[in-house]
mmCIF file of C-alpha atoms and ligand atoms in Angstrom:
data_model
loop_
_atom_site.group_PDB
_atom_site.id
_atom_site.type_symbol
_atom_site.label_atom_id
_atom_site.label_comp_id
_atom_site.label_asym_id
_atom_site.label_seq_id
_atom_site.Cartn_x
_atom_site.Cartn_y
_atom_site.Cartn_z
ATOM 1 C CA MET A 1 -16.646 197.635 219.876
ATOM 2 C CA GLU A 2 -20.342 196.986 220.315
ATOM 3 C CA SER A 3 -19.859 195.430 223.776
ATOM 4 C CA LEU A 4 -16.855 197.221 225.295
ATOM 5 C CA LEU A 5 -19.198 199.117 227.636
ATOM 6 C CA LYS A 6 -22.049 196.587 227.917
ATOM 7 C CA GLY A 7 -23.744 196.892 231.315
ATOM 8 C CA LYS A 8 -22.089 200.230 232.128
ATOM 9 C CA ASN A 9 -24.137 203.224 233.308
ATOM 10 C CA ILE A 10 -22.473 206.457 232.220
ATOM 11 C CA LEU A 11 -23.504 210.039 232.982
ATOM 12 C CA ILE A 12 -22.821 212.635 230.292
ATOM 13 C CA MET A 13 -22.889 216.309 231.313
ATOM 14 C CA GLY A 14 -22.690 219.080 228.735
ATOM 15 C CA VAL A 15 -24.571 218.213 225.535
ATOM 16 C CA ALA A 16 -25.855 221.482 224.003
ATOM 17 C CA ASN A 17 -26.484 220.311 220.422
ATOM 18 C CA LYS A 18 -25.380 217.817 217.776
ATOM 19 C CA ARG A 19 -22.012 219.575 217.394
ATOM 20 C CA SER A 20 -21.146 219.290 221.079
ATOM 21 C CA ILE A 21 -18.077 217.224 221.963
ATOM 22 C CA ALA A 22 -20.269 215.637 224.658
ATOM 23 C CA TRP A 23 -22.619 214.412 221.915
ATOM 24 C CA ALA A 24 -19.774 212.852 219.919
ATOM 25 C CA ILE A 25 -18.702 211.098 223.121
ATOM 26 C CA ALA A 26 -22.301 209.930 223.722
ATOM 27 C CA GLU A 27 -22.395 208.407 220.211
ATOM 28 C CA SER A 28 -19.151 206.469 220.767
ATOM 29 C CA LEU A 29 -20.217 205.184 224.192
ATOM 30 C CA TYR A 30 -23.722 204.253 222.955
ATOM 31 C CA LYS A 31 -22.253 202.244 220.037
ATOM 32 C CA ALA A 32 -20.128 200.386 222.609
ATOM 33 C CA GLY A 33 -23.245 199.319 224.507
ATOM 34 C CA ALA A 34 -23.276 201.776 227.418
ATOM 35 C CA ARG A 35 -26.497 202.877 229.124
ATOM 36 C CA LEU A 36 -26.380 206.695 228.927
ATOM 37 C CA ILE A 37 -27.846 209.257 231.335
ATOM 38 C CA PHE A 38 -27.659 212.962 230.460
ATOM 39 C CA THR A 39 -27.783 216.296 232.225
ATOM 40 C CA TYR A 40 -28.498 219.567 230.481
ATOM 41 C CA GLN A 41 -28.716 223.195 231.527
ATOM 42 C CA GLY A 42 -31.719 225.174 230.320
ATOM 43 C CA GLU A 43 -34.846 224.197 228.392
ATOM 44 C CA LYS A 44 -33.338 224.862 224.939
ATOM 45 C CA PHE A 45 -30.566 222.298 225.437
ATOM 46 C CA GLY A 46 -33.077 219.949 227.086
ATOM 47 C CA LYS A 47 -35.199 220.092 223.923
ATOM 48 C CA ASN A 48 -32.154 219.506 221.702
ATOM 49 C CA LEU A 49 -31.181 216.523 223.856
ATOM 50 C CA LYS A 50 -34.680 214.991 223.615
ATOM 51 C CA GLU A 51 -34.495 215.202 219.813
ATOM 52 C CA LEU A 52 -30.909 213.893 219.640
ATOM 53 C CA THR A 53 -31.638 210.860 221.842
ATOM 54 C CA ALA A 54 -35.014 210.003 220.213
ATOM 55 C CA ASP A 55 -33.787 206.722 218.710
ATOM 56 C CA MET A 56 -31.714 205.692 221.740
ATOM 57 C CA GLY A 57 -34.655 204.048 223.508
ATOM 58 C CA GLU A 58 -35.122 204.803 227.205
ATOM 59 C CA VAL A 59 -32.754 207.621 228.150
ATOM 60 C CA LEU A 60 -32.808 209.428 231.490
ATOM 61 C CA MET A 61 -32.099 213.149 231.380
ATOM 62 C CA TYR A 62 -32.009 215.697 234.170
ATOM 63 C CA SER A 63 -31.648 219.457 234.317
ATOM 64 C CA CYS A 64 -28.607 220.497 236.357
ATOM 65 C CA ASP A 65 -27.071 223.932 236.919
ATOM 66 C CA VAL A 66 -23.544 223.034 238.119
ATOM 67 C CA THR A 67 -23.132 226.395 239.867
ATOM 68 C CA LYS A 68 -25.631 225.190 242.490
ATOM 69 C CA ASP A 69 -24.383 222.572 244.983
ATOM 70 C CA GLU A 70 -27.988 221.654 245.859
ATOM 71 C CA GLU A 71 -28.764 220.798 242.234
ATOM 72 C CA ILE A 72 -25.689 218.549 242.040
ATOM 73 C CA LYS A 73 -26.666 216.856 245.331
ATOM 74 C CA ASP A 74 -30.261 216.335 244.114
ATOM 75 C CA LEU A 75 -29.027 214.978 240.781
ATOM 76 C CA PHE A 76 -26.927 212.245 242.385
ATOM 77 C CA GLN A 77 -29.645 211.440 244.945
ATOM 78 C CA ARG A 78 -32.028 210.815 242.014
ATOM 79 C CA LEU A 79 -29.366 208.826 240.142
ATOM 80 C CA LYS A 80 -28.862 206.670 243.284
ATOM 81 C CA GLU A 81 -32.602 205.896 243.330
ATOM 82 C CA GLU A 82 -33.222 205.556 239.586
ATOM 83 C CA VAL A 83 -29.947 204.111 238.279
ATOM 84 C CA GLY A 84 -28.132 202.697 241.329
ATOM 85 C CA THR A 85 -24.532 202.104 240.270
ATOM 86 C CA LEU A 86 -22.606 204.547 238.095
ATOM 87 C CA HIS A 87 -19.567 203.373 236.112
ATOM 88 C CA GLY A 88 -18.554 206.638 234.429
ATOM 89 C CA VAL A 89 -19.011 210.402 234.260
ATOM 90 C CA VAL A 90 -18.223 212.630 231.281
ATOM 91 C CA HIS A 91 -17.828 216.303 232.273
ATOM 92 C CA SER A 92 -17.854 218.607 229.237
ATOM 93 C CA ILE A 93 -18.861 221.914 230.793
ATOM 94 C CA ALA A 94 -17.081 225.283 230.705
ATOM 95 C CA HIS A 95 -17.954 228.960 230.506
ATOM 96 C CA ALA A 96 -16.302 232.382 230.523
ATOM 97 C CA LYS A 97 -17.519 235.849 229.634
ATOM 98 C CA VAL A 98 -17.106 236.155 225.862
ATOM 99 C CA GLU A 99 -15.706 239.680 226.234
ATOM 100 C CA GLU A 100 -12.852 238.143 228.282
ATOM 101 C CA LEU A 101 -11.897 235.632 225.550
ATOM 102 C CA THR A 102 -10.198 238.324 223.529
ATOM 103 C CA GLY A 103 -7.648 241.113 224.107
ATOM 104 C CA LYS A 104 -5.473 241.263 227.219
ATOM 105 C CA TYR A 105 -5.732 238.594 229.931
ATOM 106 C CA ALA A 106 -4.638 241.359 232.361
ATOM 107 C CA ASN A 107 -8.044 242.967 231.751
ATOM 108 C CA THR A 108 -9.906 239.961 233.214
ATOM 109 C CA SER A 109 -12.486 241.048 235.809
ATOM 110 C CA ARG A 110 -12.677 239.463 239.256
ATOM 111 C CA ASP A 111 -16.209 238.186 238.675
ATOM 112 C CA GLY A 112 -15.310 236.967 235.170
ATOM 113 C CA TYR A 113 -12.346 235.056 236.589
ATOM 114 C CA LEU A 114 -14.444 233.527 239.370
ATOM 115 C CA MET A 115 -17.264 232.599 236.960
ATOM 116 C CA ALA A 116 -14.817 230.778 234.656
ATOM 117 C CA GLN A 117 -13.322 228.875 237.613
ATOM 118 C CA ASN A 118 -16.719 228.171 239.181
ATOM 119 C CA ILE A 119 -18.323 226.688 236.056
ATOM 120 C CA SER A 120 -15.271 225.196 234.311
ATOM 121 C CA VAL A 121 -13.276 223.855 237.253
ATOM 122 C CA TYR A 122 -15.092 223.682 240.592
ATOM 123 C CA SER A 123 -18.082 221.923 238.961
ATOM 124 C CA LEU A 124 -15.856 218.861 238.383
ATOM 125 C CA VAL A 125 -14.820 218.787 242.050
ATOM 126 C CA ALA A 126 -18.455 218.866 243.238
ATOM 127 C CA VAL A 127 -19.569 216.293 240.619
ATOM 128 C CA ALA A 128 -16.691 213.925 241.469
ATOM 129 C CA ARG A 129 -17.455 214.197 245.209
ATOM 130 C CA GLU A 130 -21.157 213.362 244.708
ATOM 131 C CA ALA A 131 -20.500 210.687 242.077
ATOM 132 C CA GLU A 132 -17.965 208.735 244.137
ATOM 133 C CA PRO A 133 -20.487 207.030 246.446
ATOM 134 C CA LEU A 134 -22.433 205.731 243.416
ATOM 135 C CA MET A 135 -19.324 204.340 241.705
ATOM 136 C CA THR A 136 -19.257 201.261 243.944
ATOM 137 C CA GLU A 137 -17.722 199.071 241.225
ATOM 138 C CA GLY A 138 -14.995 201.609 240.440
ATOM 139 C CA GLY A 139 -15.152 203.632 237.253
ATOM 140 C CA SER A 140 -13.872 206.468 235.174
ATOM 141 C CA ILE A 141 -14.336 210.247 235.137
ATOM 142 C CA VAL A 142 -13.355 212.206 232.026
ATOM 143 C CA THR A 143 -13.244 215.984 231.542
ATOM 144 C CA MET A 144 -12.305 218.227 228.606
ATOM 145 C CA THR A 145 -9.302 220.539 228.458
ATOM 146 C CA TYR A 146 -7.323 222.478 225.856
ATOM 147 C CA LEU A 147 -3.672 223.306 225.063
ATOM 148 C CA GLY A 148 -4.272 226.892 226.198
ATOM 149 C CA GLY A 149 -4.180 225.543 229.757
ATOM 150 C CA GLU A 150 -0.560 224.393 229.302
ATOM 151 C CA ARG A 151 0.819 227.361 227.372
ATOM 152 C CA VAL A 152 -0.313 230.755 226.110
ATOM 153 C CA VAL A 153 -2.745 230.597 223.180
ATOM 154 C CA LYS A 154 -3.757 234.093 222.049
ATOM 155 C CA ASN A 155 -7.295 235.094 223.187
ATOM 156 C CA TYR A 156 -7.889 231.968 225.267
ATOM 157 C CA ASN A 157 -6.980 234.075 228.341
ATOM 158 C CA VAL A 158 -9.143 233.418 231.407
ATOM 159 C CA MET A 159 -10.247 230.030 230.046
ATOM 160 C CA GLY A 160 -6.593 229.000 229.763
ATOM 161 C CA VAL A 161 -6.056 229.732 233.450
ATOM 162 C CA ALA A 162 -9.237 227.767 234.213
ATOM 163 C CA LYS A 163 -8.023 224.773 232.174
ATOM 164 C CA ALA A 164 -4.677 224.881 234.042
ATOM 165 C CA ALA A 165 -6.634 224.631 237.284
ATOM 166 C CA LEU A 166 -8.820 221.862 235.804
ATOM 167 C CA GLU A 167 -5.784 219.796 234.799
ATOM 168 C CA SER A 168 -4.338 220.162 238.311
ATOM 169 C CA SER A 169 -7.760 219.245 239.816
ATOM 170 C CA VAL A 170 -7.744 216.077 237.674
ATOM 171 C CA LYS A 171 -4.519 214.967 239.401
ATOM 172 C CA TYR A 172 -5.753 215.722 242.939
ATOM 173 C CA LEU A 173 -9.113 214.005 242.253
ATOM 174 C CA ALA A 174 -7.269 211.015 240.738
ATOM 175 C CA ASN A 175 -5.312 210.716 243.986
ATOM 176 C CA ASP A 176 -8.457 210.989 246.140
ATOM 177 C CA LEU A 177 -10.577 208.520 244.155
ATOM 178 C CA GLY A 178 -7.893 206.043 243.074
ATOM 179 C CA PRO A 179 -8.155 203.866 246.202
ATOM 180 C CA ASN A 180 -11.828 203.251 245.255
ATOM 181 C CA GLY A 181 -10.845 202.201 241.728
ATOM 182 C CA ILE A 182 -12.158 205.396 240.180
ATOM 183 C CA ARG A 183 -9.911 206.933 237.549
ATOM 184 C CA VAL A 184 -9.918 210.659 236.651
ATOM 185 C CA ASN A 185 -8.456 211.853 233.317
ATOM 186 C CA ALA A 186 -8.723 214.712 230.818
ATOM 187 C CA ILE A 187 -8.871 214.772 227.032
ATOM 188 C CA SER A 188 -7.044 217.765 225.527
ATOM 189 C CA ALA A 189 -8.828 218.172 222.198
ATOM 190 C CA GLY A 190 -7.685 220.202 219.234
ATOM 191 C CA PRO A 191 -10.054 223.008 218.144
ATOM 192 C CA ILE A 192 -13.474 221.705 217.060
ATOM 193 C CA ARG A 193 -16.215 223.964 215.630
ATOM 194 C CA THR A 194 -18.754 223.833 218.467
ATOM 195 C CA LEU A 195 -21.250 226.341 219.820
ATOM 196 C CA ALA A 196 -18.748 227.152 222.582
ATOM 197 C CA ALA A 197 -15.966 227.725 220.045
ATOM 198 C CA LYS A 198 -18.014 230.602 218.645
ATOM 199 C CA GLY A 199 -17.176 232.478 221.844
ATOM 200 C CA VAL A 200 -13.402 232.456 221.243
ATOM 201 C CA SER A 201 -11.913 235.192 219.046
ATOM 202 C CA ASP A 202 -9.913 234.212 215.975
ATOM 203 C CA PHE A 203 -10.909 230.543 216.288
ATOM 204 C CA ASN A 204 -10.571 230.198 212.516
ATOM 205 C CA THR A 205 -6.949 231.422 212.587
ATOM 206 C CA ILE A 206 -5.978 228.689 215.035
ATOM 207 C CA LEU A 207 -7.906 226.028 213.107
ATOM 208 C CA HIS A 208 -6.101 226.993 209.885
ATOM 209 C CA GLU A 209 -2.702 226.962 211.660
ATOM 210 C CA ILE A 210 -3.361 223.388 212.807
ATOM 211 C CA GLN A 211 -4.327 222.159 209.347
ATOM 212 C CA GLU A 212 -1.046 223.641 208.047
ATOM 213 C CA LYS A 213 1.337 222.650 210.868
ATOM 214 C CA ALA A 214 0.016 219.738 212.967
ATOM 215 C CA PRO A 215 1.950 216.475 212.359
ATOM 216 C CA LEU A 216 -1.231 214.881 210.930
ATOM 217 C CA ARG A 217 -1.931 218.060 208.874
ATOM 218 C CA ARG A 218 -5.631 218.074 209.731
ATOM 219 C CA ALA A 219 -8.045 219.446 212.314
ATOM 220 C CA THR A 220 -9.441 217.228 215.073
ATOM 221 C CA ASP A 221 -12.751 215.511 214.410
ATOM 222 C CA ALA A 222 -15.196 215.162 217.327
ATOM 223 C CA SER A 223 -15.450 211.405 216.669
ATOM 224 C CA GLU A 224 -11.737 211.070 217.521
ATOM 225 C CA VAL A 225 -12.468 212.581 220.919
ATOM 226 C CA GLY A 226 -15.517 210.296 221.271
ATOM 227 C CA ASP A 227 -13.408 207.198 220.691
ATOM 228 C CA THR A 228 -10.701 208.348 223.131
ATOM 229 C CA ALA A 229 -13.419 208.839 225.746
ATOM 230 C CA LEU A 230 -14.607 205.282 224.982
ATOM 231 C CA PHE A 231 -11.069 204.048 225.629
ATOM 232 C CA LEU A 232 -10.894 206.012 228.910
ATOM 233 C CA MET A 233 -14.296 204.652 230.002
ATOM 234 C CA SER A 234 -13.275 201.057 229.219
ATOM 235 C CA HIS A 235 -11.174 198.359 230.838
ATOM 236 C CA LEU A 236 -8.498 199.074 228.212
ATOM 237 C CA SER A 237 -7.368 202.199 230.097
ATOM 238 C CA ARG A 238 -7.469 200.546 233.547
ATOM 239 C CA GLY A 239 -3.867 201.574 234.290
ATOM 240 C CA ILE A 240 -4.338 205.260 233.422
ATOM 241 C CA THR A 241 -5.357 207.962 235.894
ATOM 242 C CA GLY A 242 -4.417 211.591 236.534
ATOM 243 C CA GLU A 243 -3.525 211.829 232.838
ATOM 244 C CA VAL A 244 -4.148 214.314 230.022
ATOM 245 C CA ILE A 245 -4.464 212.644 226.619
ATOM 246 C CA HIS A 246 -4.005 214.991 223.640
ATOM 247 C CA VAL A 247 -6.322 214.285 220.714
ATOM 248 C CA ASP A 248 -5.051 217.104 218.543
ATOM 249 C CA SER A 249 -3.325 215.648 215.442
ATOM 250 C CA GLY A 250 -0.097 215.983 217.445
ATOM 251 C CA TYR A 251 -0.122 219.792 217.420
ATOM 252 C CA HIS A 252 0.933 220.111 221.088
ATOM 253 C CA ILE A 253 4.389 218.594 220.374
ATOM 254 C CA LEU A 254 5.402 221.619 218.286
ATOM 255 C CA GLY A 255 7.348 224.559 219.870
HETATM 256 C C1 F9T B 1 -7.929 230.912 220.784
HETATM 257 C C2 F9T B 1 -8.136 229.436 221.036
HETATM 258 C C3 F9T B 1 -8.749 228.779 219.813
HETATM 259 C C4 F9T B 1 -9.065 227.313 220.096
HETATM 260 C C5 F9T B 1 -10.100 227.199 221.212
HETATM 261 C C6 F9T B 1 -10.551 225.722 221.358
HETATM 262 C C7 F9T B 1 -11.666 225.682 222.340
HETATM 263 C C8 F9T B 1 -12.976 225.853 221.906
HETATM 264 C C9 F9T B 1 -14.032 225.818 222.824
HETATM 265 C C10 F9T B 1 -13.752 225.634 224.169
HETATM 266 O O1 F9T B 1 -14.757 225.605 225.117
HETATM 267 C C11 F9T B 1 -15.244 226.794 225.575
HETATM 268 C C12 F9T B 1 -16.361 226.741 226.419
HETATM 269 C C13 F9T B 1 -16.955 227.912 226.870
HETATM 270 C C14 F9T B 1 -16.402 229.112 226.506
HETATM 271 O O2 F9T B 1 -16.990 230.282 226.954
HETATM 272 C C15 F9T B 1 -17.988 230.801 226.182
HETATM 273 C C16 F9T B 1 -18.349 230.256 224.948
HETATM 274 C C17 F9T B 1 -19.390 230.861 224.239
HETATM 275 C C18 F9T B 1 -20.032 231.963 224.762
HETATM 276 C C19 F9T B 1 -19.616 232.429 226.015
HETATM 277 O O3 F9T B 1 -20.222 233.493 226.525
HETATM 278 N N1 F9T B 1 -18.599 231.848 226.690
HETATM 279 C C20 F9T B 1 -15.279 229.173 225.690
HETATM 280 C C21 F9T B 1 -14.693 227.988 225.222
HETATM 281 C C22 F9T B 1 -12.439 225.481 224.601
HETATM 282 O O4 F9T B 1 -12.232 225.304 225.929
HETATM 283 C C23 F9T B 1 -11.389 225.507 223.694
#
């Protein structure tokens, strides 16, 4: 596996700390020989990232607030100058108001709905648009989704509707970018105890349910998602685009 991604430049957006799914993906891609570039949002996560990547040698990292088109444009302009060709993008960014990740979905506010869509869905559209011109040798874009975007999962609410839109966006982006050899896919991960997961009510209930009922009778480990991302970034998945791959111990197959 140490050379599957040799010579590939891959951008990873969304590392907050060592428990982030984006960090587990970074570890898998790094072990496969990729050259990693990171974006972070806010000084705290920037500091965490500097510490996490200390023994990775030269690593480029940029601050990027994905709610600002100018920041996305500037990011890719700098990547064009400092990296040149991009072979992959990992998008692991989402947000919703924590008070709207509990109770009735019908109580979602207009600005809460728009914020969830803006950060969790539209950011991928803008990133894909700006990344395309740098992906001159083709490539792969991967984003993160969850079962709550396909069917009702209690409390997931406004984020579920955002993930439904994200999964549809993946298909439309796959169609747009396919002619240039750029694939666009999503990984639907089972619940993993991340900083973000702290914002979802009753997370522990769902995690327990999976350990009891999922075909593999265990929760998803972030390294499983990391390795699936490695597959999606590599030549091995060259025939796959517009797809959602479930890495969830099989839980999604149950009624
Ligand atoms: C009730 C569902 C239990 C399983 C949820 C699995 C999961 C865990 C984390 C996920 O990612 C986020 C990302 C941001 C997010 O919004 C947040 C998180 C923390 C604070 C905050 O103000 N908003 C909620 C979930 C996600 O999309 C899905």
